[in-house]
Structures are given as C-alpha cells and as structure tokens.
Amino acid sequence: MRRTTFQAIALIVIGACNPSPHPAPVDLNASPETLNLYSNLFRVASKGFMFGHEDDLAYGVRWWSEQGRSDVRETAGSFPAVYGWDLGKIGTEMNLDSVRFDDMLRWIRQVYERGGINTISWHMDNPVSGGSAWDKTAAVAAILPGGEKHQEYLAKLDAVAEFFDQCRSHEVKIPIIFRPFHEHNGDWFWWGKGNSEEKDYIALWRFTVDYFRNKKAINHLLYAFSPDRSRMDLSKGKRSYFWGYPGDEYVDIIGLDNYWDVGSKYNRKSVEESRSDLIKSLQLITSIARDKNKPAALTETGNEGLNIPNWYTRVLLQPIKENPNTIQIAWVLVWRNRFEHHMYAPYPEHPAAPDFIQFRKDESVFFEDDIRGMYSDKMVLVKNPGQPDQAKDVF
Ligand code: BMA
C-alpha cells in the first residue's frame, strides 16, 4: 500500500487529456484507432514531444536482429515512443537496409501493443532505371496514369497496400504514419525537385493517397509531408516550405527533415551559428501547422556519428524548450544506428549516453514508458523520472 502511494506521488501526470474536438485526418474513413492517434498527436504537441528512432528494434551499433534489444532502451531505460521503418524494396524479402519485412511486421505489432507509434518512409527504387532511390533518372511522369510505367507502379502500390493490410494486432489494423516521397525539395531522390516537375510530384502524391484510401480501402494511415530544411530559404518564410505541397486534403502532418541546422558536416555554419535557424525552421512548421490545423513534427533529424556529446540536451532540446509557445511538434525522429560512424542515438558506452539520459528525464520529452492510451480517447502522458518501470504498475 505504502509503495503504491509512493509511486502515485512519484509520477508526474503531465496531461490526463479529455477528448476535445480536433480535425479529422484526410482519410474520411479513417479507423477509430487512427482518429484517436491523430487527435493525440495534437495533445502531445501541446505538452512536449515524443522521441523516435529509425529501425530501433531491428539493429544497433554492433548487434543485429536480437529479440528485445534497442540501443535507446539499453541507454535510457525506455523504448522510444516513435519507431521509423522503411519500405524500400517492398515485394522482396528484405528492405534496402536488409531488414526482413516479416520481422518488420512483427516489430510493428509489438510497438503497437506496447502503445508506441510506427511511421513508415519509402526509399522506392527508381521505377524506370531499376536503380536505387538515389538514381536520378526521370521517372515521376512515367508512373502517373498514362505513363509507360504506370502498371508497374500499381503493382508496387499493391505490394505496399498488402504490407499495410498485414499491420494488424488481432483484428485491429495498426495505424501507421506514412511518409512517402520525402525530402522532395532536394535533388537527391528521383522524385525530387530538379528530377521531377512540381505538378508531377503533386499528381504522384495525390494519386498514391487516393489509391490507398479509395481504391484499396486502406484506412489506417496518416500522411506526413516532409521537405528538407537544407533546400529551404528561411528568409522567404512560409513560401520556402511549399514546393510540391499536394493540398490540405492530402496531408495530415506538417513535417520537416532537418539535419542541416544541428551539426551537418555539409553546413559551413557551426552548430552554434545554426541554432537560430533551427528555431526558425521549427517555428515555421509550427506556424504552418497552426494555419492548417494539423500537427507538426520533426520527421528526421540527428547528428551523424553523434560526435557532439551534449547534442540531445543542448542542440536539440534547449532550443525547443526555450520557445514553448512558438514551437510545438508532436515528435522528433533520429535516424538509424548502423555503424559507429553512421548512428544517431547513443548506446550505453557511447560518450553521449549521460546526456541522453538527461534528455530522457526531461518532463517535455516522451518516451514509450511515458505514454498510455495513444490509440484511445483517454491518452495520458506521465513522467516517472529515473524509474520508468514503476510507471507501468500504476496504469
Ligand atoms: C540513409 C542512410 C542509408 C540508408 C537510407 C535509407 O540516410 O542511412 O544508409 O540506406 O538512409 O534508410
């Protein structure tokens, strides 16, 4: 009894949120769990943000596909709240980074059943040349209706639809935040600016959304749009965000990929000099999200190799926290932990681990252990600093 009382006091309940009216997602037939997830993204963003990691359960630095492992959890005591996955090479056994699709489905199910969120990007191979997503051969017009590769594109979409259909927990279809054709204002992917006309990119996005929601009755997706910060001119304000924007009826989440302002080796400005740009870029997506009544998210970020030991608290968290009224984002997702030089979340012996533990304790940062009921209308955010496992007993 005493222990239970103590636990209840130790928990800081950040928000026992009552259902409040939030806009519906762009799929008017979205499933109840998807509707709740969407509403809860708004609620989370008003209290802080969730932490996410690409391929978190699939592998980490010096391990591959080991049941129960996660560099994030082994370092900070909780799994991330958001998990990124990628469908590049769908239709084969393994994705472009050698993650088996049957494992991915199993992990997606585990995440949902623990109350976490799955988001999926798609580094689709070039449909004209057969090269990778980075092969710039013109291809967007060719896969649109009337184009010579349209049938092949439909076959790909069918494979993606089948994968989404298999994202189930018992009878429930697991809501997925789908983020196709990302960083499209850059020129490094075949669907990007310079390799595609803007009107064709827009047509591709709309066709894809309509195909899933109307033709295939895939009604458990939220759609995230995510241009890349490095190709935005912040002096141009909101205009710099919208290249390729397919319209408010086709986008649920106002995303941004921003590696540029947080320690990119390609940016000549130092991370200190870039701080105000990071703030501006996040204020920009928050403001656009408010105009459109949609949630905003930092859909990709990170410092490759994590060579700034206090990156998590100083480079990422402080600028967000110091601007609580003008920066509201539902989540932040860092990229994958493949090798020492290509990793973004610390593992226990990494020099940035103590800072990451501080980050995890911050009351505005939500990991999986800090969230209850993400797919219900009674979501609760809690923090139990330093004792994440005790929180589980209470809810
Ligand atoms: C990039 C790198 C690549 C990877 C791709 C898709 O940023 O991590 O190695 O193949 O993302 O995950």
XYZ file of C-alpha atoms and ligand atoms in Angstrom:
407
model
C 0.000 0.000 0.000
C 2.715 2.463 1.024
C 4.613 1.564 -2.092
C 1.623 2.257 -4.300
C 1.046 5.673 -2.690
C 4.693 6.486 -3.168
C 4.521 5.501 -6.782
C 1.475 7.623 -7.385
C 3.277 10.647 -5.922
C 6.472 9.935 -7.820
C 4.584 10.054 -11.073
C 4.149 13.433 -12.571
C 0.990 13.354 -14.578
C 1.638 15.730 -17.424
C -1.733 15.545 -19.037
C -4.773 13.442 -18.361
C -6.334 14.638 -21.516
C -10.043 14.770 -22.057
C -11.264 14.253 -25.548
C -11.535 17.586 -27.320
C -12.516 18.299 -30.891
C -9.629 18.047 -33.284
C -9.872 17.990 -37.059
C -10.265 14.677 -38.842
C -7.434 13.272 -40.939
C -7.597 13.436 -44.737
C -8.985 9.918 -44.995
C -12.613 10.454 -44.093
C -12.973 6.714 -43.483
C -10.022 6.570 -41.085
C -10.375 3.818 -38.486
C -11.250 4.728 -34.861
C -7.690 3.992 -33.682
C -6.295 6.212 -36.438
C -8.663 9.039 -35.491
C -7.593 8.766 -31.862
C -3.914 8.700 -32.788
C -4.410 11.830 -34.865
C -6.154 13.692 -32.034
C -3.496 12.570 -29.608
C -0.709 13.972 -31.789
C -2.224 17.428 -31.219
C -2.405 16.794 -27.481
C 1.188 15.577 -27.241
C 2.422 18.597 -29.200
C 0.793 20.927 -26.698
C 2.737 19.305 -23.811
C 6.109 18.436 -25.334
C 7.269 15.954 -27.955
C 7.819 12.239 -28.404
C 11.216 10.765 -29.156
C 11.570 8.488 -32.178
C 14.305 6.334 -33.714
C 14.605 4.680 -37.134
C 14.907 0.847 -37.141
C 15.223 0.887 -33.344
C 14.303 -2.777 -32.804
C 15.960 -4.145 -35.923
C 19.616 -3.495 -35.105
C 22.018 -1.189 -33.327
C 25.717 -0.493 -33.174
C 27.411 -3.927 -33.021
C 24.226 -6.055 -32.943
C 21.716 -7.260 -35.491
C 18.161 -8.522 -35.024
C 18.300 -9.699 -31.400
C 14.987 -10.168 -29.630
C 14.202 -7.443 -27.086
C 17.194 -5.249 -27.888
C 17.161 -1.498 -28.513
C 20.120 0.886 -28.177
C 17.684 3.544 -26.948
C 16.206 1.378 -24.233
C 19.565 -0.022 -23.139
C 20.830 3.540 -22.710
C 17.811 5.429 -21.389
C 15.623 2.753 -19.763
C 12.690 3.077 -22.145
C 11.983 2.268 -25.749
C 11.379 5.288 -27.967
C 7.764 6.411 -28.399
C 8.024 6.539 -32.201
C 9.637 3.950 -34.489
C 10.650 4.602 -38.075
C 10.650 1.843 -40.736
C 11.263 1.890 -44.474
C 9.603 0.022 -47.350
C 12.402 0.389 -49.934
C 12.447 -2.909 -51.947
C 8.963 -3.956 -50.843
C 7.917 -7.103 -52.684
C 11.225 -8.806 -51.862
C 12.290 -10.449 -48.592
C 14.331 -7.599 -47.140
C 14.243 -3.828 -47.336
C 17.036 -1.664 -48.702
C 18.864 -1.826 -45.365
C 18.497 -5.630 -45.091
C 15.626 -5.588 -42.576
C 13.374 -8.566 -43.289
C 9.791 -7.495 -43.956
C 8.376 -10.341 -41.872
C 10.494 -9.152 -38.903
C 9.366 -5.581 -39.549
C 5.726 -6.651 -39.337
C 6.385 -8.463 -36.075
C 8.107 -5.409 -34.595
C 5.362 -3.066 -35.825
C 2.866 -5.253 -33.988
C 4.966 -5.257 -30.782
C 5.269 -1.473 -30.905
C 1.519 -1.027 -31.273
C 0.765 -3.466 -28.476
C 3.129 -1.601 -26.132
C 1.494 1.714 -27.078
C 4.187 3.152 -29.366
C 3.787 4.689 -32.814
C 5.016 3.373 -36.176
C 5.972 5.685 -39.023
C 6.999 4.394 -42.444
C 9.019 6.027 -45.211
C 9.653 4.570 -48.661
C 13.023 4.761 -50.392
C 11.468 3.306 -53.537
C 13.840 2.096 -56.277
C 13.778 4.094 -59.490
C 10.884 2.561 -61.466
C 12.352 3.482 -64.850
C 16.030 2.565 -64.492
C 15.676 -0.093 -61.792
C 18.375 1.788 -59.850
C 18.045 2.923 -56.250
C 16.008 5.805 -54.810
C 19.100 7.959 -55.414
C 19.154 7.199 -59.171
C 18.019 10.483 -60.694
C 16.699 9.096 -63.994
C 13.415 10.917 -64.691
C 10.597 8.643 -63.548
C 7.710 10.512 -61.893
C 5.785 11.310 -65.099
C 6.318 7.723 -66.288
C 4.464 6.181 -63.341
C 1.461 8.518 -63.418
C -1.737 7.354 -65.166
C -0.999 7.205 -68.892
C 2.760 6.835 -68.297
C 4.642 3.817 -69.645
C 5.465 2.522 -66.153
C 2.073 3.105 -64.588
C 1.151 -0.584 -64.358
C 4.450 -1.321 -62.624
C 3.714 1.448 -60.144
C 0.285 -0.034 -59.419
C 1.938 -3.367 -58.721
C 4.261 -1.650 -56.236
C 1.350 0.137 -54.578
C -0.447 -3.189 -54.286
C 2.578 -4.654 -52.501
C 2.657 -1.668 -50.143
C -1.104 -1.955 -49.557
C -0.689 -5.631 -48.737
C 2.029 -4.795 -46.227
C -0.194 -2.182 -44.577
C -3.033 -4.676 -44.526
C -0.804 -7.110 -42.646
C -0.092 -4.493 -39.989
C -2.668 -5.918 -37.607
C -2.943 -6.713 -33.954
C -5.645 -9.357 -33.683
C -8.478 -7.747 -35.656
C -7.290 -4.166 -35.313
C -5.430 -2.561 -38.216
C -2.416 -0.832 -36.728
C -2.365 2.895 -37.504
C 0.715 3.907 -39.484
C 2.080 7.367 -40.179
C 3.083 7.041 -43.834
C 5.741 9.447 -45.129
C 6.289 8.709 -48.809
C 8.455 10.640 -51.281
C 10.193 12.633 -48.558
C 12.857 15.360 -48.916
C 11.312 16.054 -52.306
C 12.603 19.648 -52.436
C 16.128 18.209 -52.629
C 17.536 16.747 -55.852
C 18.986 13.501 -54.454
C 15.960 11.244 -54.994
C 14.327 10.553 -58.371
C 11.077 12.132 -57.122
C 12.864 15.331 -56.034
C 12.959 18.867 -57.364
C 15.173 19.013 -60.433
C 14.354 15.407 -61.352
C 10.568 15.913 -61.453
C 8.208 18.740 -62.361
C 6.353 20.101 -59.349
C 2.977 19.317 -60.925
C 4.001 15.691 -61.482
C 5.203 15.311 -57.906
C 1.863 16.661 -56.699
C -0.022 14.318 -59.033
C 2.022 11.368 -57.770
C 1.286 12.191 -54.131
C -2.428 12.643 -54.757
C -2.684 9.511 -56.873
C -0.931 7.494 -54.147
C -3.155 8.754 -51.328
C -6.329 8.272 -53.397
C -5.268 4.781 -54.425
C -4.796 3.675 -50.819
C -7.785 5.377 -49.224
C -10.318 4.949 -52.050
C -9.300 2.032 -54.222
C -7.664 -0.254 -51.651
C -9.711 0.773 -48.577
C -6.542 1.179 -46.558
C -7.967 3.383 -43.842
C -5.363 3.228 -41.096
C -2.833 5.703 -42.458
C -1.934 9.260 -41.595
C 0.080 11.055 -44.275
C 3.182 13.083 -43.379
C 4.733 15.594 -45.786
C 8.420 16.279 -45.121
C 10.599 18.610 -47.187
C 14.259 19.001 -46.312
C 15.477 22.067 -44.457
C 18.755 22.297 -46.408
C 16.834 23.306 -49.542
C 14.627 25.866 -47.830
C 15.439 29.564 -47.778
C 14.256 30.668 -44.345
C 14.380 34.328 -45.379
C 11.450 33.570 -47.690
C 9.291 32.470 -44.765
C 6.449 30.021 -45.289
C 6.782 30.124 -49.067
C 10.008 28.149 -48.775
C 8.122 25.155 -47.366
C 5.547 24.507 -50.037
C 7.315 23.196 -53.148
C 5.280 20.123 -54.104
C 2.599 20.593 -51.444
C -0.322 18.461 -52.643
C -3.025 20.349 -50.738
C -4.664 20.268 -47.330
C -6.914 17.352 -48.327
C -3.853 15.171 -48.909
C -1.596 15.874 -45.931
C -2.127 15.157 -42.232
C 1.204 16.118 -40.726
C 3.371 19.147 -41.449
C 6.767 17.510 -41.248
C 10.341 18.635 -41.714
C 13.616 16.760 -42.128
C 16.331 18.905 -40.592
C 19.874 17.616 -40.280
C 21.195 20.902 -41.659
C 20.932 23.096 -38.545
C 22.028 20.512 -35.977
C 25.627 19.683 -36.893
C 25.656 18.675 -40.552
C 29.139 18.289 -41.985
C 27.889 19.926 -45.182
C 26.783 23.150 -43.471
C 29.551 25.740 -43.213
C 27.803 27.371 -40.250
C 28.717 25.929 -36.858
C 26.030 24.329 -34.742
C 26.032 27.440 -32.510
C 25.562 29.694 -35.529
C 22.767 27.446 -36.775
C 20.793 27.497 -33.560
C 18.635 30.421 -34.595
C 17.939 28.722 -37.946
C 16.819 25.556 -36.176
C 14.467 27.648 -34.067
C 13.174 29.486 -37.138
C 12.603 26.259 -39.062
C 10.613 24.732 -36.203
C 8.661 27.943 -35.686
C 7.899 27.893 -39.392
C 6.381 24.398 -39.383
C 4.525 25.149 -36.128
C 3.030 28.248 -37.661
C 2.056 26.449 -40.895
C 0.572 23.621 -38.833
C -1.494 26.134 -36.852
C -2.760 27.854 -40.009
C -3.847 24.493 -41.362
C -4.979 22.947 -38.082
C -2.644 19.972 -38.469
C 0.133 18.731 -36.173
C 3.791 19.470 -36.954
C 6.722 17.061 -36.485
C 10.483 16.962 -36.921
C 10.236 13.835 -39.042
C 14.026 13.306 -39.361
C 16.991 14.818 -37.618
C 20.258 13.868 -35.969
C 23.988 14.392 -35.788
C 25.698 11.649 -37.779
C 28.136 9.725 -35.575
C 26.874 11.721 -32.571
C 30.170 13.476 -32.072
C 28.646 16.316 -30.043
C 28.351 14.695 -26.581
C 25.597 17.011 -25.324
C 23.760 17.119 -28.648
C 20.473 15.884 -27.192
C 20.080 18.454 -24.426
C 21.948 21.411 -25.881
C 21.485 21.274 -29.630
C 18.045 19.666 -29.795
C 16.132 20.135 -26.535
C 17.128 23.600 -25.333
C 16.077 25.494 -28.464
C 12.718 23.693 -28.467
C 12.111 24.237 -24.743
C 13.038 27.885 -24.802
C 10.271 28.562 -27.301
C 7.264 26.726 -25.870
C 4.661 28.991 -27.432
C 6.085 29.120 -30.902
C 7.478 25.589 -31.284
C 5.002 22.759 -30.914
C 5.911 19.482 -32.539
C 4.417 16.058 -31.892
C 7.628 14.088 -32.339
C 11.304 14.171 -33.243
C 12.788 11.139 -35.009
C 16.529 10.479 -35.289
C 17.947 8.199 -37.972
C 19.324 4.690 -37.704
C 22.168 3.154 -35.665
C 24.070 1.186 -38.255
C 27.798 1.677 -37.510
C 29.865 3.865 -35.160
C 30.187 6.480 -37.894
C 26.557 6.166 -39.014
C 24.491 6.261 -35.827
C 22.290 8.877 -34.192
C 21.075 7.555 -30.804
C 23.652 6.558 -28.182
C 24.305 3.050 -26.927
C 25.285 2.610 -23.239
C 29.052 3.052 -23.582
C 28.824 5.975 -26.007
C 30.166 9.347 -24.722
C 26.758 10.951 -25.343
C 24.898 8.408 -23.158
C 24.802 10.535 -19.919
C 23.381 13.475 -21.860
C 20.791 11.216 -23.490
C 19.705 10.029 -20.030
C 19.205 13.685 -19.021
C 17.191 14.212 -22.188
C 15.037 11.203 -21.403
C 14.263 12.616 -17.919
C 13.087 15.979 -19.177
C 9.397 16.495 -18.490
C 8.703 17.667 -22.027
C 10.222 14.614 -23.731
C 8.070 11.498 -24.017
C 9.438 8.010 -24.490
C 7.241 4.926 -24.743
C 7.073 4.481 -20.958
C 5.650 7.991 -20.611
C 2.556 7.360 -22.726
C -0.660 5.458 -22.078
C -3.588 5.007 -24.409
C -2.227 6.550 -27.618
C -4.980 4.825 -29.633
C -7.826 5.698 -27.276
C -9.622 8.907 -26.398
C -8.135 8.753 -22.907
C -4.461 9.215 -23.579
C -2.321 10.001 -20.553
C 1.212 11.353 -20.544
C 3.248 10.653 -17.426
C 6.820 11.082 -16.346
C 8.430 8.952 -13.702
C 11.921 10.350 -13.811
C 14.562 7.722 -13.452
C 12.155 4.924 -12.585
C 10.425 4.174 -15.833
C 9.433 0.639 -14.875
C 7.380 1.701 -11.838
C 5.085 3.722 -14.043
C 3.860 0.511 -15.600
C 2.375 -0.715 -12.283
C 0.130 2.275 -11.929
C -1.664 2.286 -15.281
C 20.252 6.961 -45.376
C 21.373 6.082 -44.933
C 21.421 4.907 -45.867
C 20.074 4.180 -45.876
C 18.949 5.154 -46.149
C 17.592 4.519 -46.004
O 20.196 8.122 -44.615
O 21.135 5.622 -43.620
O 22.437 4.033 -45.458
O 20.050 3.157 -46.829
O 19.032 6.246 -45.270
O 17.371 4.032 -44.727
